[in-house]
């Protein structure tokens, strides 16, 4: 990959960005994680880490997990609150997909079953992920129509908060939109383009395109602004903030602006873009990939 000085999250990065975070078989909670010091939680996370890593590396698909009463308690606390917000603020495609996938407030869904349903609907599938994967590996799965998802749940002391993507973020944020064909093709193309790009600046352009759509995208629907980004839909605070707060700058999704806009993932997002449709995003991405000369189409 061509070396370039790039700025991501306001911090200079080098072209080795695609190999971060490191691929490791050692489980560790990051500093400041609310589960640090809770031995039972750490032990459970270690077990799920080993199981999901094995299933991922051996291509076994998501394992069936027997969730503990504490994990189910957290799900039952978080999921109804998010669902109420979704009913008000999420785009209709997301709401229909969540219902079609039978994701309920009561039971933690099994990723294996969700994956089977997605496969039938849009030919996407879920890949069990032990945690955050190196970018290169993450996007290579997406290029193969697989979305890496975690199977662990956040720590019960702060059900509204997780410092890392967990299965609430993945299941309630990323999985439902995979039922939409245009969204599925958009995502797959992002994966193919990032996995194929040889220029660090192109990778950064694509990551920003993805951030402001897949993670933090807004959609115009019948004259209203609705949410489809997974990072917003899995956060109590970001949902109303993104569409109601006067502090947030919302502007139409213009690709040239989006790919030159930096973001800080550690804060609430105060600059968002509104897309007119998933077909629009898909066409914009196709045009961008062509313009960058990435040979994937
Ligand atoms: Fe995400």
Short mmCIF file of C-alpha atoms and ligand atoms in Angstrom, two decimals:
data_model
loop_
_atom_site.label_atom_id
_atom_site.label_comp_id
_atom_site.label_asym_id
_atom_site.label_seq_id
_atom_site.Cartn_x
_atom_site.Cartn_y
_atom_site.Cartn_z
CA UNK A 1 0.00 0.00 0.00
CA UNK A 2 1.25 3.46 -0.92
CA UNK A 3 2.61 5.38 2.08
CA UNK A 4 0.82 8.62 2.83
CA UNK A 5 0.29 10.87 5.80
CA UNK A 6 -3.40 10.58 6.53
CA UNK A 7 -5.56 12.06 9.20
CA UNK A 8 -8.21 9.88 10.77
CA UNK A 9 -10.09 10.91 13.91
CA UNK A 10 -7.89 14.01 13.89
CA UNK A 11 -4.80 11.83 14.35
CA UNK A 12 -2.13 11.16 11.72
CA UNK A 13 -2.09 7.51 10.67
CA UNK A 14 0.14 5.64 8.30
CA UNK A 15 -0.78 3.24 5.55
CA UNK A 16 -0.50 0.29 7.97
CA UNK A 17 -4.01 1.21 9.15
CA UNK A 18 -5.36 -1.94 7.45
CA UNK A 19 -3.60 -4.26 9.87
CA UNK A 20 -5.05 -2.61 13.00
CA UNK A 21 -6.19 -3.74 15.48
CA UNK A 22 -3.80 -6.70 15.71
CA UNK A 23 -5.03 -10.22 15.01
CA UNK A 24 -4.44 -12.06 18.28
CA UNK A 25 -5.64 -15.17 20.06
CA UNK A 26 -5.22 -13.48 23.43
CA UNK A 27 -8.29 -11.96 25.00
CA UNK A 28 -7.97 -8.64 26.80
CA UNK A 29 -10.39 -5.96 27.97
CA UNK A 30 -9.28 -2.49 27.05
CA UNK A 31 -8.26 0.00 29.77
CA UNK A 32 -11.28 1.70 31.33
CA UNK A 33 -13.68 -1.15 30.40
CA UNK A 34 -16.48 -1.43 33.01
CA UNK A 35 -15.90 -5.21 33.22
CA UNK A 36 -12.32 -4.88 34.48
CA UNK A 37 -12.02 -6.48 37.92
CA UNK A 38 -15.17 -8.64 37.42
CA UNK A 39 -13.62 -12.11 37.21
CA UNK A 40 -16.85 -13.90 36.24
CA UNK A 41 -17.41 -11.46 33.36
CA UNK A 42 -13.83 -11.77 32.18
CA UNK A 43 -14.03 -15.59 32.31
CA UNK A 44 -17.25 -15.56 30.25
CA UNK A 45 -15.73 -13.18 27.73
CA UNK A 46 -12.67 -15.41 27.47
CA UNK A 47 -14.87 -18.46 26.74
CA UNK A 48 -16.89 -16.64 24.07
CA UNK A 49 -13.70 -15.22 22.56
CA UNK A 50 -12.17 -18.69 22.14
CA UNK A 51 -15.40 -20.20 20.80
CA UNK A 52 -16.09 -17.44 18.26
CA UNK A 53 -12.48 -17.27 17.10
CA UNK A 54 -12.48 -21.02 16.47
CA UNK A 55 -15.78 -20.81 14.58
CA UNK A 56 -14.49 -17.90 12.52
CA UNK A 57 -11.13 -19.42 11.64
CA UNK A 58 -12.64 -22.81 10.85
CA UNK A 59 -15.54 -21.32 8.85
CA UNK A 60 -18.14 -22.97 11.06
CA UNK A 61 -20.67 -20.11 11.09
CA UNK A 62 -22.00 -18.55 14.31
CA UNK A 63 -22.14 -21.01 17.23
CA UNK A 64 -25.40 -21.44 19.15
CA UNK A 65 -24.84 -19.69 22.48
CA UNK A 66 -26.56 -20.57 25.72
CA UNK A 67 -26.93 -17.10 27.17
CA UNK A 68 -26.69 -16.68 30.94
CA UNK A 69 -29.53 -15.15 33.04
CA UNK A 70 -27.39 -12.03 33.53
CA UNK A 71 -26.89 -11.64 29.76
CA UNK A 72 -30.62 -12.08 29.17
CA UNK A 73 -31.34 -9.52 31.91
CA UNK A 74 -29.14 -6.95 30.17
CA UNK A 75 -30.82 -7.64 26.81
CA UNK A 76 -34.27 -7.25 28.39
CA UNK A 77 -33.24 -3.96 29.94
CA UNK A 78 -31.62 -2.43 26.87
CA UNK A 79 -33.62 -3.78 23.96
CA UNK A 80 -37.14 -2.42 24.85
CA UNK A 81 -35.73 1.07 25.45
CA UNK A 82 -33.97 1.02 22.12
CA UNK A 83 -37.03 -0.42 20.43
CA UNK A 84 -39.19 2.49 21.59
CA UNK A 85 -36.69 4.91 20.10
CA UNK A 86 -36.50 2.87 16.90
CA UNK A 87 -40.26 2.99 16.44
CA UNK A 88 -40.08 6.79 16.49
CA UNK A 89 -36.86 7.52 14.67
CA UNK A 90 -35.62 4.58 12.57
CA UNK A 91 -36.23 4.36 8.81
CA UNK A 92 -39.02 2.05 7.66
CA UNK A 93 -36.64 -0.40 5.99
CA UNK A 94 -34.95 -1.00 9.37
CA UNK A 95 -38.25 -1.47 11.24
CA UNK A 96 -39.62 -3.91 8.69
CA UNK A 97 -36.38 -5.90 8.66
CA UNK A 98 -36.22 -6.11 12.44
CA UNK A 99 -39.72 -7.53 12.47
CA UNK A 100 -39.03 -9.94 9.62
CA UNK A 101 -35.96 -11.22 11.49
CA UNK A 102 -38.11 -11.71 14.58
CA UNK A 103 -35.72 -9.78 16.82
CA UNK A 104 -37.71 -9.38 20.02
CA UNK A 105 -37.36 -7.49 23.29
CA UNK A 106 -37.44 -10.77 25.23
CA UNK A 107 -34.86 -13.17 23.87
CA UNK A 108 -31.32 -12.61 22.67
CA UNK A 109 -31.37 -13.72 19.04
CA UNK A 110 -29.09 -16.51 17.88
CA UNK A 111 -26.81 -15.20 15.17
CA UNK A 112 -26.88 -18.58 13.47
CA UNK A 113 -30.62 -18.22 12.83
CA UNK A 114 -30.33 -14.60 11.74
CA UNK A 115 -27.56 -15.59 9.36
CA UNK A 116 -29.67 -18.34 7.77
CA UNK A 117 -32.52 -15.88 7.20
CA UNK A 118 -30.21 -13.26 5.69
CA UNK A 119 -28.71 -15.84 3.40
CA UNK A 120 -32.14 -16.65 1.99
CA UNK A 121 -33.15 -13.00 1.65
CA UNK A 122 -30.09 -11.16 0.27
CA UNK A 123 -27.36 -13.80 0.12
CA UNK A 124 -25.53 -12.15 3.03
CA UNK A 125 -24.34 -14.12 6.06
CA UNK A 126 -22.94 -13.46 9.52
CA UNK A 127 -19.38 -14.32 10.53
CA UNK A 128 -18.77 -14.91 14.25
CA UNK A 129 -16.19 -12.39 15.48
CA UNK A 130 -14.35 -12.77 18.76
CA UNK A 131 -13.97 -8.97 18.96
CA UNK A 132 -12.67 -6.19 16.76
CA UNK A 133 -10.86 -7.63 13.72
CA UNK A 134 -8.01 -6.03 11.77
CA UNK A 135 -9.54 -3.75 9.11
CA UNK A 136 -8.15 -5.81 6.23
CA UNK A 137 -9.72 -9.03 7.54
CA UNK A 138 -12.99 -7.28 8.43
CA UNK A 139 -13.43 -5.84 4.94
CA UNK A 140 -12.36 -9.08 3.26
CA UNK A 141 -15.26 -10.86 4.97
CA UNK A 142 -17.64 -8.13 3.84
CA UNK A 143 -16.34 -8.42 0.28
CA UNK A 144 -17.38 -12.10 0.50
CA UNK A 145 -20.88 -11.05 1.66
CA UNK A 146 -20.16 -11.95 5.29
CA UNK A 147 -20.68 -9.45 8.10
CA UNK A 148 -18.51 -10.06 11.21
CA UNK A 149 -20.61 -9.89 14.38
CA UNK A 150 -19.76 -10.27 18.03
CA UNK A 151 -21.60 -12.65 20.35
CA UNK A 152 -20.68 -11.17 23.71
CA UNK A 153 -22.71 -8.64 25.61
CA UNK A 154 -21.66 -5.47 27.44
CA UNK A 155 -21.06 -5.34 31.19
CA UNK A 156 -24.22 -5.21 33.33
CA UNK A 157 -23.05 -2.29 35.47
CA UNK A 158 -23.55 0.12 32.55
CA UNK A 159 -26.18 -1.39 30.24
CA UNK A 160 -26.47 1.86 28.30
CA UNK A 161 -22.78 1.99 27.49
CA UNK A 162 -20.16 -0.14 25.78
CA UNK A 163 -16.66 0.99 24.86
CA UNK A 164 -16.47 -1.68 22.11
CA UNK A 165 -19.01 -2.95 19.57
CA UNK A 166 -20.95 -5.77 21.26
CA UNK A 167 -23.83 -7.94 20.10
CA UNK A 168 -26.39 -5.25 20.99
CA UNK A 169 -24.62 -2.86 18.63
CA UNK A 170 -24.30 -5.55 15.99
CA UNK A 171 -27.73 -7.22 16.28
CA UNK A 172 -29.78 -4.08 16.77
CA UNK A 173 -27.63 -1.85 14.57
CA UNK A 174 -25.95 -3.73 11.75
CA UNK A 175 -27.95 -6.88 11.16
CA UNK A 176 -31.48 -5.65 10.18
CA UNK A 177 -30.41 -3.47 7.21
CA UNK A 178 -28.65 -6.50 5.70
CA UNK A 179 -32.15 -7.66 4.73
CA UNK A 180 -32.31 -4.90 2.09
CA UNK A 181 -30.81 -5.78 -1.27
CA UNK A 182 -29.53 -2.28 -2.16
CA UNK A 183 -27.96 -1.92 1.27
CA UNK A 184 -26.39 -5.38 0.97
CA UNK A 185 -24.86 -4.50 -2.41
CA UNK A 186 -23.64 -1.13 -1.08
CA UNK A 187 -21.95 -2.80 1.86
CA UNK A 188 -20.42 -5.58 -0.23
CA UNK A 189 -18.97 -3.03 -2.64
CA UNK A 190 -17.43 -1.07 0.25
CA UNK A 191 -15.83 -4.34 1.40
CA UNK A 192 -14.50 -5.20 -2.05
CA UNK A 193 -13.17 -1.68 -2.63
CA UNK A 194 -11.40 -1.39 0.74
CA UNK A 195 -9.96 -4.89 0.47
CA UNK A 196 -8.66 -4.13 -3.03
CA UNK A 197 -7.45 -0.52 -2.59
CA UNK A 198 -3.69 -0.05 -2.68
CA UNK A 199 -3.60 3.64 -1.83
CA UNK A 200 -3.97 4.66 1.83
CA UNK A 201 -5.86 7.79 0.89
CA UNK A 202 -8.44 5.78 -1.05
CA UNK A 203 -8.92 3.54 1.97
CA UNK A 204 -9.58 6.58 4.12
CA UNK A 205 -12.07 7.97 1.56
CA UNK A 206 -13.97 4.67 1.62
CA UNK A 207 -13.90 4.44 5.41
CA UNK A 208 -15.44 7.90 5.65
CA UNK A 209 -18.08 6.97 3.08
CA UNK A 210 -18.88 3.95 5.23
CA UNK A 211 -18.81 5.89 8.52
CA UNK A 212 -21.30 8.51 7.30
CA UNK A 213 -23.63 5.90 5.81
CA UNK A 214 -23.37 2.40 7.32
CA UNK A 215 -22.47 3.64 10.82
CA UNK A 216 -23.98 7.12 11.09
CA UNK A 217 -26.23 7.55 8.07
CA UNK A 218 -29.52 9.45 8.00
CA UNK A 219 -32.17 8.94 5.34
CA UNK A 220 -34.85 11.21 3.97
CA UNK A 221 -38.17 9.44 4.07
CA UNK A 222 -41.48 11.10 3.12
CA UNK A 223 -40.07 14.53 3.97
CA UNK A 224 -38.74 13.43 7.37
CA UNK A 225 -35.22 12.62 8.52
CA UNK A 226 -34.93 9.02 9.69
CA UNK A 227 -32.00 6.91 10.88
CA UNK A 228 -30.36 3.86 9.32
CA UNK A 229 -26.78 4.06 10.67
CA UNK A 230 -25.90 1.24 13.09
CA UNK A 231 -23.85 3.44 15.40
CA UNK A 232 -26.87 5.66 15.98
CA UNK A 233 -29.48 2.90 16.18
CA UNK A 234 -27.60 1.07 18.96
CA UNK A 235 -27.14 4.12 21.20
CA UNK A 236 -29.80 5.64 23.50
CA UNK A 237 -28.15 9.03 23.40
CA UNK A 238 -27.33 9.26 19.72
CA UNK A 239 -30.82 8.42 18.43
CA UNK A 240 -32.66 11.56 19.57
CA UNK A 241 -29.47 13.66 19.38
CA UNK A 242 -28.88 12.81 15.72
CA UNK A 243 -32.29 13.91 14.46
CA UNK A 244 -33.41 16.48 17.04
CA UNK A 245 -30.45 18.31 18.50
CA UNK A 246 -29.81 21.82 17.18
CA UNK A 247 -26.10 21.15 17.85
CA UNK A 248 -25.98 18.65 14.97
CA UNK A 249 -25.18 19.86 11.48
CA UNK A 250 -27.23 17.79 9.04
CA UNK A 251 -26.62 18.22 5.35
CA UNK A 252 -27.38 16.33 2.15
CA UNK A 253 -25.05 13.40 1.42
CA UNK A 254 -22.60 14.76 -1.16
CA UNK A 255 -19.85 12.22 -1.74
CA UNK A 256 -17.04 14.74 -2.28
CA UNK A 257 -17.87 16.43 1.00
CA UNK A 258 -18.30 13.15 2.89
CA UNK A 259 -14.96 11.68 1.85
CA UNK A 260 -13.16 14.82 2.99
CA UNK A 261 -14.87 15.04 6.37
CA UNK A 262 -13.03 13.73 9.43
CA UNK A 263 -14.85 12.37 12.49
CA UNK A 264 -14.12 11.53 16.10
CA UNK A 265 -15.63 8.19 17.14
CA UNK A 266 -15.13 8.92 20.84
CA UNK A 267 -17.81 11.66 20.91
CA UNK A 268 -21.45 12.11 19.95
CA UNK A 269 -21.52 12.82 16.23
CA UNK A 270 -22.42 16.44 15.52
CA UNK A 271 -22.01 16.37 11.75
CA UNK A 272 -24.21 13.98 9.77
CA UNK A 273 -25.32 13.49 6.19
CA UNK A 274 -28.79 12.70 4.85
CA UNK A 275 -29.04 10.33 1.89
CA UNK A 276 -32.13 10.28 -0.34
CA UNK A 277 -32.11 6.46 -0.74
CA UNK A 278 -29.99 3.31 -0.62
CA UNK A 279 -30.01 3.15 -4.41
CA UNK A 280 -28.49 6.65 -4.44
CA UNK A 281 -25.72 5.58 -2.05
CA UNK A 282 -25.00 2.49 -4.07
CA UNK A 283 -24.67 4.52 -7.29
CA UNK A 284 -22.54 7.16 -5.59
CA UNK A 285 -20.19 4.48 -4.31
CA UNK A 286 -19.96 2.83 -7.73
CA UNK A 287 -19.03 6.21 -9.25
CA UNK A 288 -16.46 6.88 -6.51
CA UNK A 289 -14.82 3.48 -6.88
CA UNK A 290 -14.56 4.02 -10.64
CA UNK A 291 -13.16 7.52 -10.16
CA UNK A 292 -10.52 6.20 -7.73
CA UNK A 293 -9.58 3.52 -10.24
CA UNK A 294 -10.14 0.61 -7.84
CA UNK A 295 -10.66 -2.43 -10.07
CA UNK A 296 -13.69 -4.09 -8.46
CA UNK A 297 -16.63 -3.39 -10.80
FE1 LIG B 1 -20.47 -0.73 13.79
#
